[in-house]
Tab-separated table of C-alpha atoms in Angstrom:
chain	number	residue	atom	x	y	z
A	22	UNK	CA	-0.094	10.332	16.320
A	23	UNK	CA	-0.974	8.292	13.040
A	24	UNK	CA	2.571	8.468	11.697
A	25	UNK	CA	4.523	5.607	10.782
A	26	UNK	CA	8.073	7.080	10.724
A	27	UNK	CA	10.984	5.118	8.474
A	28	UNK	CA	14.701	5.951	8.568
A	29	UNK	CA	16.866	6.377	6.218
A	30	UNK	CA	14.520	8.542	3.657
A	31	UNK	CA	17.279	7.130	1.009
A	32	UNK	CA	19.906	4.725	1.205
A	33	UNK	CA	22.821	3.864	-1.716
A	34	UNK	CA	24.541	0.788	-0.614
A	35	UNK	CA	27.206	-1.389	-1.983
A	36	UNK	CA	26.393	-5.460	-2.924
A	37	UNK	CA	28.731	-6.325	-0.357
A	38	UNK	CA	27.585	-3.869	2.242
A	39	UNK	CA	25.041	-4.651	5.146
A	40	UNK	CA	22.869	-2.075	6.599
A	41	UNK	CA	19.062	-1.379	8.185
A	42	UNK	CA	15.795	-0.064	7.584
A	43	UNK	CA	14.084	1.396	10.369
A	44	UNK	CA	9.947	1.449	10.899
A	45	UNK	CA	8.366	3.230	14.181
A	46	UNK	CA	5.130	3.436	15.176
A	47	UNK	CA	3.173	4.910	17.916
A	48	UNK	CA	0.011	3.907	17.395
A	49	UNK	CA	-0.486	0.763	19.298
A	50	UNK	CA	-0.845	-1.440	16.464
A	51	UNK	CA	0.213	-4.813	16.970
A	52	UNK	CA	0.349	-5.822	13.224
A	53	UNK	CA	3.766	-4.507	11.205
A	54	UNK	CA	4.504	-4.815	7.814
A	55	UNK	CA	7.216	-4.835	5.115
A	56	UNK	CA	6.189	-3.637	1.666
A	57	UNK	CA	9.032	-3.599	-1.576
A	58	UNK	CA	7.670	-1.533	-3.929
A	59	UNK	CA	9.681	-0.814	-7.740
A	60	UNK	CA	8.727	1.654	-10.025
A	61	UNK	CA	5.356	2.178	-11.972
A	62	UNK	CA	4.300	-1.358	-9.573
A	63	UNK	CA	2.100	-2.073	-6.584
A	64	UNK	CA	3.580	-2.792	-3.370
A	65	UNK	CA	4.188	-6.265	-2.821
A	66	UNK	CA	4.354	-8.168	0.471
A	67	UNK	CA	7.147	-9.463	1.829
A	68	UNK	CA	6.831	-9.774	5.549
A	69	UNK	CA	3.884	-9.543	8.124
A	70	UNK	CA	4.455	-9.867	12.140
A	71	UNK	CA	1.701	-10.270	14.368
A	72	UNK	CA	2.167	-9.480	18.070
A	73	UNK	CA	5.660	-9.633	17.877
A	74	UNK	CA	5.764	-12.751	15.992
A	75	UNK	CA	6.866	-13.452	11.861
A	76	UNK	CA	3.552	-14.169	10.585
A	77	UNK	CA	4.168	-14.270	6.586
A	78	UNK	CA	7.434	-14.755	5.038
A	79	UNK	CA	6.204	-14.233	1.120
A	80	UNK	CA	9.478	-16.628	-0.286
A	81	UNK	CA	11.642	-13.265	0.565
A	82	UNK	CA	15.489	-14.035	-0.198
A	83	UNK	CA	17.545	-14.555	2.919
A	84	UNK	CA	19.294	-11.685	2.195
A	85	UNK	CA	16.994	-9.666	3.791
A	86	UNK	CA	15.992	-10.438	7.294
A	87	UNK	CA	13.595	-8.723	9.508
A	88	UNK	CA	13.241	-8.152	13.119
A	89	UNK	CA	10.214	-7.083	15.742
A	90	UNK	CA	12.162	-6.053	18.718
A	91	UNK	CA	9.326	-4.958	20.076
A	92	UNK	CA	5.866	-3.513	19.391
A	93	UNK	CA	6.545	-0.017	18.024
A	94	UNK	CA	9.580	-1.122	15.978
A	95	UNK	CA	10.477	-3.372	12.649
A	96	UNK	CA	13.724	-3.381	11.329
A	97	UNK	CA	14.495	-5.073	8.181
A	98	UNK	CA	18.429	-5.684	8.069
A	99	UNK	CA	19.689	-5.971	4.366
A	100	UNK	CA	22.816	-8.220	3.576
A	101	UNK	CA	24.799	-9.078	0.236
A	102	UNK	CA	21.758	-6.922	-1.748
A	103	UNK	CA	21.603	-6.982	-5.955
A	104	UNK	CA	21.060	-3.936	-8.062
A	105	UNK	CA	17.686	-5.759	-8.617
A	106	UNK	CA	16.781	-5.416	-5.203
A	107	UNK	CA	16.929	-1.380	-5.565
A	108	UNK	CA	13.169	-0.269	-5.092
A	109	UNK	CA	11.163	1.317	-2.765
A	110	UNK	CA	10.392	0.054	0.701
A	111	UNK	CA	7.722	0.813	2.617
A	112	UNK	CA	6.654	-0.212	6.058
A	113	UNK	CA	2.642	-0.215	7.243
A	114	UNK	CA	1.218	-0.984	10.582
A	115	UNK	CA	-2.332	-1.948	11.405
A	116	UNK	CA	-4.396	-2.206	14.716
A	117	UNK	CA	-4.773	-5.741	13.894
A	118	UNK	CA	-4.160	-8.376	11.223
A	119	UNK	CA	-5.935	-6.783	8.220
A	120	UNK	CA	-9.707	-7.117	7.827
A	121	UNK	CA	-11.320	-4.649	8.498
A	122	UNK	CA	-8.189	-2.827	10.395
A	123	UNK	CA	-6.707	0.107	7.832
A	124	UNK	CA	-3.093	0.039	7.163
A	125	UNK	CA	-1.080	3.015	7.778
A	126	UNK	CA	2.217	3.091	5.385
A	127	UNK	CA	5.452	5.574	6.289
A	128	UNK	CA	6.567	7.036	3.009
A	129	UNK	CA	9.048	4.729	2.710
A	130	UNK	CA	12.780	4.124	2.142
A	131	UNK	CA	14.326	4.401	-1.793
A	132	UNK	CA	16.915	1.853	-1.873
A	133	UNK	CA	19.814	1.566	-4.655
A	134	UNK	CA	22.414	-0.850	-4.622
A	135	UNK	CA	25.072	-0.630	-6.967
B	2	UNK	CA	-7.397	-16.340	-3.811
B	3	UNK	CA	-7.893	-12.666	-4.189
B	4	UNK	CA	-7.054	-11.028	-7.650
B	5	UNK	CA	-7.328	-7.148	-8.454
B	6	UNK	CA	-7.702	-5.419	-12.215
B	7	UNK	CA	-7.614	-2.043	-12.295
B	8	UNK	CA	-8.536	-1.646	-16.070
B	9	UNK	CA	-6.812	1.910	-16.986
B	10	UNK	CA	-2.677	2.278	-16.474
B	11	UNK	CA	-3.237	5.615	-17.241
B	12	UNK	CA	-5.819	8.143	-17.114
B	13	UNK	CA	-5.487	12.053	-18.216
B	14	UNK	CA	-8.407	14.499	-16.882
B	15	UNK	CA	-8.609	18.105	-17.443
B	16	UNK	CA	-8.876	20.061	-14.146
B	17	UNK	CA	-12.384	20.398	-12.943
B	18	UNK	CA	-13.495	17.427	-14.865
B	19	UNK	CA	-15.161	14.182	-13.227
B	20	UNK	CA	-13.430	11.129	-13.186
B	21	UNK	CA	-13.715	7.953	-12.468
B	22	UNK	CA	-10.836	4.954	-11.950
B	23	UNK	CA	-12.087	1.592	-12.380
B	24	UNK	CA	-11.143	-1.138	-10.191
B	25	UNK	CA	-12.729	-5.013	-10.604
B	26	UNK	CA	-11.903	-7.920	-7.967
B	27	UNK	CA	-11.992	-11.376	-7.931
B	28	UNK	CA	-12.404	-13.775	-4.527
B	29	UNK	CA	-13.732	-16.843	-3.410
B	30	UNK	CA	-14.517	-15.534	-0.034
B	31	UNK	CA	-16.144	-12.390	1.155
B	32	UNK	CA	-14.270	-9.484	1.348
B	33	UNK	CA	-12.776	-5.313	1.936
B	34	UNK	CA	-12.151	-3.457	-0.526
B	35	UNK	CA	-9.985	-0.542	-0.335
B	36	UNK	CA	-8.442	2.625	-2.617
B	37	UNK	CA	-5.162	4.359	-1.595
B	38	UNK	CA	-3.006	6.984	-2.911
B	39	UNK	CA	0.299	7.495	-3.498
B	40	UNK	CA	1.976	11.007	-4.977
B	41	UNK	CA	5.110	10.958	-5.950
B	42	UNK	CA	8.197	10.382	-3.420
B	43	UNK	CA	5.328	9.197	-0.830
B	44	UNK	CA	3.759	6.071	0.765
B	45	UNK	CA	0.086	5.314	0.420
B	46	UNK	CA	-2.684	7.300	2.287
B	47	UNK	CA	-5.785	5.453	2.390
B	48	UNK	CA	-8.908	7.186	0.729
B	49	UNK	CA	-11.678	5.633	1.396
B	50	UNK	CA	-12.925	1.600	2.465
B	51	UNK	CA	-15.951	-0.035	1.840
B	52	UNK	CA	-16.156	-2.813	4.872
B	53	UNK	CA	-20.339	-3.187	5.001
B	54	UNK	CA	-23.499	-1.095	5.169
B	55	UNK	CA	-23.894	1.520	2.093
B	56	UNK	CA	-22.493	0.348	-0.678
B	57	UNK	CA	-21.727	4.347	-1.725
B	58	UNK	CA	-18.538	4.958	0.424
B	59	UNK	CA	-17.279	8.339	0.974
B	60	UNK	CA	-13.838	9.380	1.481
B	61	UNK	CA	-11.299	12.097	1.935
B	62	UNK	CA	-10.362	15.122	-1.001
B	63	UNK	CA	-14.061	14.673	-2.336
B	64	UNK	CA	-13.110	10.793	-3.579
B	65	UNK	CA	-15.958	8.475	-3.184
B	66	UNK	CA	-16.222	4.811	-4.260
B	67	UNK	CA	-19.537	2.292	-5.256
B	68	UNK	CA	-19.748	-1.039	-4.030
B	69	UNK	CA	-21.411	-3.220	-7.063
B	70	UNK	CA	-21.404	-7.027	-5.393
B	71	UNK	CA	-22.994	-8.535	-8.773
B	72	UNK	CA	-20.170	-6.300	-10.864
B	73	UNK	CA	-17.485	-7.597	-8.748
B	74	UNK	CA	-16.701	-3.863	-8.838
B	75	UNK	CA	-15.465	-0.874	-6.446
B	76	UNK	CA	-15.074	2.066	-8.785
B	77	UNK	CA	-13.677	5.577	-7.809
B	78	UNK	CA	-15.154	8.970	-9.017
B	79	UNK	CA	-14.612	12.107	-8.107
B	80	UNK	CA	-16.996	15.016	-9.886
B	81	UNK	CA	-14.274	17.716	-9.940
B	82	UNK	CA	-10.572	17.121	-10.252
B	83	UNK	CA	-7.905	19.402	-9.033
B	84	UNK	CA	-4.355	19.583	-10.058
B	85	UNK	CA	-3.316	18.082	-6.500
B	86	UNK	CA	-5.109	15.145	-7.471
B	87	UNK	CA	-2.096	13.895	-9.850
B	88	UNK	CA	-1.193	10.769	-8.911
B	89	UNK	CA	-0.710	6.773	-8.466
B	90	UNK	CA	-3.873	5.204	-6.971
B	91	UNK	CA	-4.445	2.032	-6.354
B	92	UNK	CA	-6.776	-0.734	-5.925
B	93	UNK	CA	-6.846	-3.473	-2.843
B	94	UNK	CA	-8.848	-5.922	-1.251
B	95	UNK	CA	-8.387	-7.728	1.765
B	96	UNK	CA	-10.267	-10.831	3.571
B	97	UNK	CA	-12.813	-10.720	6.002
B	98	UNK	CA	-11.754	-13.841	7.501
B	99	UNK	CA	-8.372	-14.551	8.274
B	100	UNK	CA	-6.772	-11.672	6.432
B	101	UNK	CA	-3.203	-11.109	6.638
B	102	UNK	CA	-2.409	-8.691	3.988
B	103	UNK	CA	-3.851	-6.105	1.051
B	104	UNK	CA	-3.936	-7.484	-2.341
B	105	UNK	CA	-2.749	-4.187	-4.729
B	106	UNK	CA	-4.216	-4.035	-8.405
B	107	UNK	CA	-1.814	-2.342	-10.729
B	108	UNK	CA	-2.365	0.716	-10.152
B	109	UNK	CA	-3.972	3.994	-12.541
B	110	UNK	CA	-1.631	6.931	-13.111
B	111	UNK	CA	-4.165	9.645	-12.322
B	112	UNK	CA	-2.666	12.894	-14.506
B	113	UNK	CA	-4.613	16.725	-14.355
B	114	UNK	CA	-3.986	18.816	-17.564
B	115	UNK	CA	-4.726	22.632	-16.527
């Protein structure tokens, strides 16, 4: 199984709403990832965990908070969102921290807020 | 720091035609280099990686990539395009030591005319 699996496919929420992104992996990989990606851009980094542990926070507002509840699962909880934070998320995984570790990505969750 | 440039936004190919996507790096340290994919409504699929060894790198869907160390280059060709080719690709590099995440270029919209 090289399959990083991320739930909801789409999500439309409201700016006062607060809901979840889901990332599962089953690959043993001990490094997890959060990716925001907007149109016609690269990916760019927001969170990395490490064996469990927050390893990077890139500056991300604290509206969106993420959680490692264990090995095979990231969450990234979403709270209080702008229409600018509508993009695409995507969540990788990696058997390591990156080097020379690949990084498998799920195909990601399309986010609007309105 | 690690920078990307991926020098074309935009590249149009007529099927069967070669191509190549040009990607240029900048780091301080020694490091991966990497080109994913990404068709549309997807996450990335890695393509190929140049870690060490032969700096001629093959990869999956008949991509392959050059290692130029002097160029500060990792350039993607392919000698025959198909029309599932269309799409994003893009670009990254990671440390050797100490690496946390991928660095994206920009990305080159990869489009087949028939």
């Amino acid at each position: 199984d090289t399959e990083v699996t991320q739930t909801p496919k789409h999500l439309v929420m409201g700016m006062t709403n607060k809901k979840s992104l889901k990332c599962e992996q089953h690959m043993g990989h001990r490094a997890m990832y959060w990716y925001k990606q907007k149109a016609k851009k690269p990916p760019e980094l927001m969170f990395v965990y490490s064996y469990e542990k927050l390893s990077i926070n890139e500056s991300v507002p604290s509206r969106f908070s993420p959680e490692c509840p264990n090995s095979s699962l990231l969450n990234l909880h979403l709270h209080a969102l702008q229409p600018e934070d509508s993009a695409l998320y995507l969540c990788a995984s990696s058997q390591g921290l990156l080097g020379n570790t690949e990084a498998f990505f799920g195909q990601g969750t399309r986010l609007t807020v309105v | 720091a690690q920078s990307v440039t991926q020098l074309d936004s935009q590249v149009p190919v007529f099927e069967e035609a070669p191509v190549e996507l040009r990607c240029n790096y900048s780091s301080s340290v020694s490091v991966y280099l990497f080109w994913y994919v990404q068709y549309p409504n997807q996450g990335l699929q890695l393509l190929l990686k140049y870690l060490s060894g032969s700096t001629l790198v093959k990869g999956i869907n008949g991509f392959e990539a050059e290692f130029n160390k002097s160029q500060t280059s990792f350039h993607l060709r392919k000698p025959s395009v198909h029309i599932s080719d269309t799409a994003e690709y893009f670009c990254a590099v990671s440390r050797i030591q100490g690496a946390q995440k991928l660095v994206f270029g920009q990305g080159t919209r990869l489009t087949i005319n028939p």
